[in-house]
PDB file of C-alpha atoms in Angstrom:
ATOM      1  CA  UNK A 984      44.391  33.454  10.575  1.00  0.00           C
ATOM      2  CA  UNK A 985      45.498  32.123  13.618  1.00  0.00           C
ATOM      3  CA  UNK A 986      44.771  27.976  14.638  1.00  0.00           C
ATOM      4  CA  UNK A 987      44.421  25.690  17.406  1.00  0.00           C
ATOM      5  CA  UNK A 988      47.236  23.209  17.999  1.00  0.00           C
ATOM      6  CA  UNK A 989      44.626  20.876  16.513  1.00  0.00           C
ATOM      7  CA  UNK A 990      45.184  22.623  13.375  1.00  0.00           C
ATOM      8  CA  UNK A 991      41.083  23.893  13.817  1.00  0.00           C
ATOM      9  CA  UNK A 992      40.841  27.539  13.034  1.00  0.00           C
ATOM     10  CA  UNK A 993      40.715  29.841  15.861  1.00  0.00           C
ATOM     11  CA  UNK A 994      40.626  33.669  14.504  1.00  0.00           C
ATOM     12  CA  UNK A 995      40.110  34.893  11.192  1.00  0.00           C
ATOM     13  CA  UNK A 996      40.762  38.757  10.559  1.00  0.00           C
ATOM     14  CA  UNK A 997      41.763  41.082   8.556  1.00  0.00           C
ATOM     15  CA  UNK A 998      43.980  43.815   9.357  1.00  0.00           C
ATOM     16  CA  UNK A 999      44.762  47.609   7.532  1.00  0.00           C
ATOM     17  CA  UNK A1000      48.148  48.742   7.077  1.00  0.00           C
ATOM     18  CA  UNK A1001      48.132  50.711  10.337  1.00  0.00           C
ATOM     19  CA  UNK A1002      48.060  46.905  12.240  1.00  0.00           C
ATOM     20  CA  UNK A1003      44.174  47.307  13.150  1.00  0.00           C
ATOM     21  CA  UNK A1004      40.957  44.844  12.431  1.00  0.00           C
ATOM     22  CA  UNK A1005      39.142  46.149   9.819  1.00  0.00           C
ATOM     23  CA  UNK A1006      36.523  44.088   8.299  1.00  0.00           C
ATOM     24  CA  UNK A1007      34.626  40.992   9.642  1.00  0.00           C
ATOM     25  CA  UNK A1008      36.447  39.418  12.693  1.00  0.00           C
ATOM     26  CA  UNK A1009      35.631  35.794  13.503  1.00  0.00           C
ATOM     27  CA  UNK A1010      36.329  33.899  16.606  1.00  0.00           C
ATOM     28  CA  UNK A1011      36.181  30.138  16.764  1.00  0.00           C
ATOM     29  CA  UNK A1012      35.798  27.708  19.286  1.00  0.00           C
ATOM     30  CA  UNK A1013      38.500  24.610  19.219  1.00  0.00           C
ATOM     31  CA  UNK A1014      35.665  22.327  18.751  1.00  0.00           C
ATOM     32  CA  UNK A1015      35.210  24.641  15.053  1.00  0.00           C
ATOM     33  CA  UNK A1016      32.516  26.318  16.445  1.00  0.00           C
ATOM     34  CA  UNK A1017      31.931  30.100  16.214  1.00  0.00           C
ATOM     35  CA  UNK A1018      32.395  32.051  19.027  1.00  0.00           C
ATOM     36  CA  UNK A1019      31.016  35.415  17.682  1.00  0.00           C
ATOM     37  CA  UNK A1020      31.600  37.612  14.589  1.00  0.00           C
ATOM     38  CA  UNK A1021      31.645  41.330  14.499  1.00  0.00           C
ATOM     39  CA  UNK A1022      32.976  43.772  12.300  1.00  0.00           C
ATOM     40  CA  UNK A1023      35.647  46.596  12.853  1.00  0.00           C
ATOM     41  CA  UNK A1024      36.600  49.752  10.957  1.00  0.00           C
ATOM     42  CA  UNK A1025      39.840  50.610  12.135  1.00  0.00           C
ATOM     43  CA  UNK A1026      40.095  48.994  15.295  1.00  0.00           C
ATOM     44  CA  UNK A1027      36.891  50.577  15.914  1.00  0.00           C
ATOM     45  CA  UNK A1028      33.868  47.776  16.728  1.00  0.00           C
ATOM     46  CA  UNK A1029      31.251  49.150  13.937  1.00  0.00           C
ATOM     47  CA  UNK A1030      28.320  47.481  12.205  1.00  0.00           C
ATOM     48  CA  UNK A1031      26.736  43.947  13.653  1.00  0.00           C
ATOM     49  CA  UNK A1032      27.579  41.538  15.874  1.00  0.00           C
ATOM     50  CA  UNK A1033      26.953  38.011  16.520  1.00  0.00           C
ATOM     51  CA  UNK A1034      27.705  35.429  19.589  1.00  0.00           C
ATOM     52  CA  UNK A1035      27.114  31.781  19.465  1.00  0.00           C
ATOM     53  CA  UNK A1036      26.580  29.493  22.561  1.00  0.00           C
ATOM     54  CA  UNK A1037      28.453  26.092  22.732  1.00  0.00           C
ATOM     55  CA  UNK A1038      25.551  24.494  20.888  1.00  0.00           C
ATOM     56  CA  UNK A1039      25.887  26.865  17.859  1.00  0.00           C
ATOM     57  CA  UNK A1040      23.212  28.858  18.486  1.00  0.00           C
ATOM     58  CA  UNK A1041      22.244  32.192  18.401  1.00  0.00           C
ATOM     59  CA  UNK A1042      23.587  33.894  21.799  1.00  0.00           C
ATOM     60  CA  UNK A1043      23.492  37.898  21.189  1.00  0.00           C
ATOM     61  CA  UNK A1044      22.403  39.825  17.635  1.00  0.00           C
ATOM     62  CA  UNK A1045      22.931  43.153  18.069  1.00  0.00           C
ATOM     63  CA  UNK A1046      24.700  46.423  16.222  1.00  0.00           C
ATOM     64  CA  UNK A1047      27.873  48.424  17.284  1.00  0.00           C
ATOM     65  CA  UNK A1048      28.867  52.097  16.612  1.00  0.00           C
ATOM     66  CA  UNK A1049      32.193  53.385  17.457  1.00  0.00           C
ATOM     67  CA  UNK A1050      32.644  50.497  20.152  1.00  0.00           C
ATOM     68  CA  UNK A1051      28.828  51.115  21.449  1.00  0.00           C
ATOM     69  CA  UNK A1052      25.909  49.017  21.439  1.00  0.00           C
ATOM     70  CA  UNK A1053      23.449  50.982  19.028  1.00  0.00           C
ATOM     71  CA  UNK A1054      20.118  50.039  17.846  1.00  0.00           C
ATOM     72  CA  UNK A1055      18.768  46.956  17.864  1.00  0.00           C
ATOM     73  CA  UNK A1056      19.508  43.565  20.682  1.00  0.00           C
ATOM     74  CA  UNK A1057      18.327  40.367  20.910  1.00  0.00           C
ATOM     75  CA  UNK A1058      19.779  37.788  23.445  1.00  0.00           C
ATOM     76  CA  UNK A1059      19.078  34.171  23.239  1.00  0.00           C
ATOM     77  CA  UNK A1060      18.814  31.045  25.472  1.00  0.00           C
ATOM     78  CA  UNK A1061      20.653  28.114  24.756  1.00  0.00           C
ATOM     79  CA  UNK A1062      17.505  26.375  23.169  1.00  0.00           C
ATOM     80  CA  UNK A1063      17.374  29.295  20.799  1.00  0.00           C
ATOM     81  CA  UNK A1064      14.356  30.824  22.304  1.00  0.00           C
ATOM     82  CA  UNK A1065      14.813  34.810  22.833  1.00  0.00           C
ATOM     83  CA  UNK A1066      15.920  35.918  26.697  1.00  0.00           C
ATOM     84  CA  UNK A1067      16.215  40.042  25.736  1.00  0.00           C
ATOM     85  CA  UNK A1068      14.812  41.779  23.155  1.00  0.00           C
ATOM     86  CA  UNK A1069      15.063  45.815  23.637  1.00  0.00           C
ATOM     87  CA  UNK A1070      17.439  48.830  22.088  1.00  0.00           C
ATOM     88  CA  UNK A1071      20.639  50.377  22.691  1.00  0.00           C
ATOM     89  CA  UNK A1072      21.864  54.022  21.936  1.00  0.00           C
ATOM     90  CA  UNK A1073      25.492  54.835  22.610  1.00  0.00           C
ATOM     91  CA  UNK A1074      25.960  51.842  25.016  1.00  0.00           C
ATOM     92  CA  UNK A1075      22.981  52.554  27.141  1.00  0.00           C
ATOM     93  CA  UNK A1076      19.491  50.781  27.483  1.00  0.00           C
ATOM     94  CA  UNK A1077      16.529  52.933  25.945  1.00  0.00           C
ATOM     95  CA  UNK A1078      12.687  52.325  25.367  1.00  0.00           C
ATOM     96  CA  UNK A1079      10.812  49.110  26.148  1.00  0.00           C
ATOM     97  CA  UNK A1080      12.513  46.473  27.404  1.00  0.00           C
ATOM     98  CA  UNK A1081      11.779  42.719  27.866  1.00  0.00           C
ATOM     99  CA  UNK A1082      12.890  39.655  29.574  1.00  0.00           C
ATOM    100  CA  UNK A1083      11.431  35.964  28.737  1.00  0.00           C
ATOM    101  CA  UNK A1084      11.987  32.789  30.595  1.00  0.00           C
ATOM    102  CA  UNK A1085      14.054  29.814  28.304  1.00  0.00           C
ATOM    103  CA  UNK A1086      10.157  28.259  28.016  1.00  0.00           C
ATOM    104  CA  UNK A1087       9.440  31.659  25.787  1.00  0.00           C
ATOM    105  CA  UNK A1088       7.158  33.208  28.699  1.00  0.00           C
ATOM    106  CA  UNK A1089       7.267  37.162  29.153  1.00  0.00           C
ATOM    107  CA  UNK A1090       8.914  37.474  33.005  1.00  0.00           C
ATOM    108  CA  UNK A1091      10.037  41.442  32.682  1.00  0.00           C
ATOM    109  CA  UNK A1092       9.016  44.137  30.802  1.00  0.00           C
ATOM    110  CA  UNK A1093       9.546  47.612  31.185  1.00  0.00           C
ATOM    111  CA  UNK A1094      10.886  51.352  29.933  1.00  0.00           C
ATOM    112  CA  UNK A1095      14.483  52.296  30.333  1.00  0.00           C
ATOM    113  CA  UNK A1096      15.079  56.509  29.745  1.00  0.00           C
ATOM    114  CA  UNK A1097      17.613  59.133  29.490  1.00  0.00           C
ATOM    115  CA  UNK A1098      21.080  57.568  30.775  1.00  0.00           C
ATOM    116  CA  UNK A1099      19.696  54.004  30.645  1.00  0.00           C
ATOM    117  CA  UNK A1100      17.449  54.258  33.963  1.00  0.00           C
ATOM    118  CA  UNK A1101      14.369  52.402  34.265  1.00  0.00           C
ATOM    119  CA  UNK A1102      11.504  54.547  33.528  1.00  0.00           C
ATOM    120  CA  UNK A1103       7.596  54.613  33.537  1.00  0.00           C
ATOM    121  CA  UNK A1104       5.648  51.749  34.021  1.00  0.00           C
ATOM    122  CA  UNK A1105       7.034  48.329  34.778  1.00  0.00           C
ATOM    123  CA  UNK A1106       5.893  44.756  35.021  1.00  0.00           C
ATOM    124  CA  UNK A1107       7.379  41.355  36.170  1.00  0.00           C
ATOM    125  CA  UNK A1108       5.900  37.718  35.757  1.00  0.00           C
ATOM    126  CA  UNK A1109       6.124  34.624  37.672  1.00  0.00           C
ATOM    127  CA  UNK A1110       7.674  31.409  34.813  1.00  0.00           C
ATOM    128  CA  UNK A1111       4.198  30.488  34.147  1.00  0.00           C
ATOM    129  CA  UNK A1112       3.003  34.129  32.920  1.00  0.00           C
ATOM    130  CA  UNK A1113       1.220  35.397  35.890  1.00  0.00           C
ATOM    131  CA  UNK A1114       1.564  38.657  37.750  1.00  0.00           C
ATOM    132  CA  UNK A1115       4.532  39.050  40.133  1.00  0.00           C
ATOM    133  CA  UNK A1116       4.328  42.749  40.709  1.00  0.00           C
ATOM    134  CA  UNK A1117       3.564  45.932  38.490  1.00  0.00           C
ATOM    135  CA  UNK A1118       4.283  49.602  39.110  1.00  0.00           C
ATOM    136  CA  UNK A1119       5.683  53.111  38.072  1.00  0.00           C
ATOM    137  CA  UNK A1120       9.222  54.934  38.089  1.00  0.00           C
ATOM    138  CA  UNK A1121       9.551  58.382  37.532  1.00  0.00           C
ATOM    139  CA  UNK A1122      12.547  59.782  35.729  1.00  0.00           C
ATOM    140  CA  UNK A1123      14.992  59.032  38.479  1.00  0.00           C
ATOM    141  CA  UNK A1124      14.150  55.532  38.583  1.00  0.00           C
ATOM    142  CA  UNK A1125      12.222  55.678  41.689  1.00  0.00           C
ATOM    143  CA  UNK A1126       9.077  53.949  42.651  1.00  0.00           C
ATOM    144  CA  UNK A1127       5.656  56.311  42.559  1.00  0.00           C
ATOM    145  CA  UNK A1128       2.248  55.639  42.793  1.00  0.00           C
ATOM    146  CA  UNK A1129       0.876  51.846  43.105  1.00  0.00           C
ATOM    147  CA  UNK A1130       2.730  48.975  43.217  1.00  0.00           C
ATOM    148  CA  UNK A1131       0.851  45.238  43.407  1.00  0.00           C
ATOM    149  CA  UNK A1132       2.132  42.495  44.229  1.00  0.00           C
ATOM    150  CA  UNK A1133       0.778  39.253  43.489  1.00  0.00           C
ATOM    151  CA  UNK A1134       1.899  35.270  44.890  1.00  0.00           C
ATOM    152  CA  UNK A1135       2.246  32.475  42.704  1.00  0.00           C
ATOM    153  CA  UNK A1136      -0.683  31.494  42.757  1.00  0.00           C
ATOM    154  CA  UNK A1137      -2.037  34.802  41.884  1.00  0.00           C
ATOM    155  CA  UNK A1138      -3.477  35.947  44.909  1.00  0.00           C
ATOM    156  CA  UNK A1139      -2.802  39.688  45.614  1.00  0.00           C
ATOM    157  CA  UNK A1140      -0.444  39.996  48.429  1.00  0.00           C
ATOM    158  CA  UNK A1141       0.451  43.829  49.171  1.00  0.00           C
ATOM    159  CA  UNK A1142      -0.442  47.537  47.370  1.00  0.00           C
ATOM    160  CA  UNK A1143       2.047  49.989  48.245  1.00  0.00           C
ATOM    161  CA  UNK A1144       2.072  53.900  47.733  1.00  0.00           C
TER     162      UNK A1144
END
């Protein structure tokens, strides 16, 4: 364990005989908040992870293998309400994807592929829900085919192909 000068606890970890974390590693903040905790094996950032905002909430829930994101993420606002929500395979972005405003609202959503490029068919949202634009990627990560384009107050403003 290792403190503050206010005698608040700062780290808490556990270490093998070879000097490296292994187990559940805790970071607080002076105020006795946690920072995050995450566990090692070895040195080695494996198994799930957790980071706080200031206000004690839930910041980032998510899974590490062998120092890599892997499976499962969620990202929160400070109120709590999810920002990210998507997957993670060896470190990189894969499958559906989304993005919400702090009110909860859906702003991005979309497909991320082989090496963590944006893929297939993709869709953004003005704060209050409505369309902002919607189109295709191909495997590259380059637009094809339609793309709209709406204002904010929903009119369509431009089709491009």
């Amino acid at each position: 364990k290792d403190y503050f000068e206010n005698g608040k606890i700062k780290i808490v970890a556990t270490y093998n005989e070879n000097g490296k974390i292994d187990g559940e590693f805790k970071v607080y903040r002076e105020n006795g908040n946690l920072i995050f905790v995450r566990a090692y094996d070895n040195g080695v950032k494996t198994g799930p992870y957790k980071g706080y905002h200031e206000n004690g909430n839930l910041f980032i829930d998510s899974y590490t293998i062998d120092d890599k994101y892997d499976g499962n993420y969620l990202e929160y606002h400070t109120n709590g309400k999810i920002r990210f929500e998507g997957t993670y395979k060896d470190d990189l972005k894969v499958g559906i994807w989304k993005e919400y405003n702090a009110d909860g609202i859906l702003i991005t959503k979309g497909e991320f592929g082989n090496g963590g490029i944006k893929i297939g068919y993709w869709e953004s949202f003005y704060d209050d829900g409505s369309p902002k634009y919607a189109g295709n990627l191909n495997n590259d990560g380059e637009k094809i085919g339609k793309w709209t384009y709406w204002d904010e107050d929903g009119k369509k403003t431009k089709e491009k192909f």
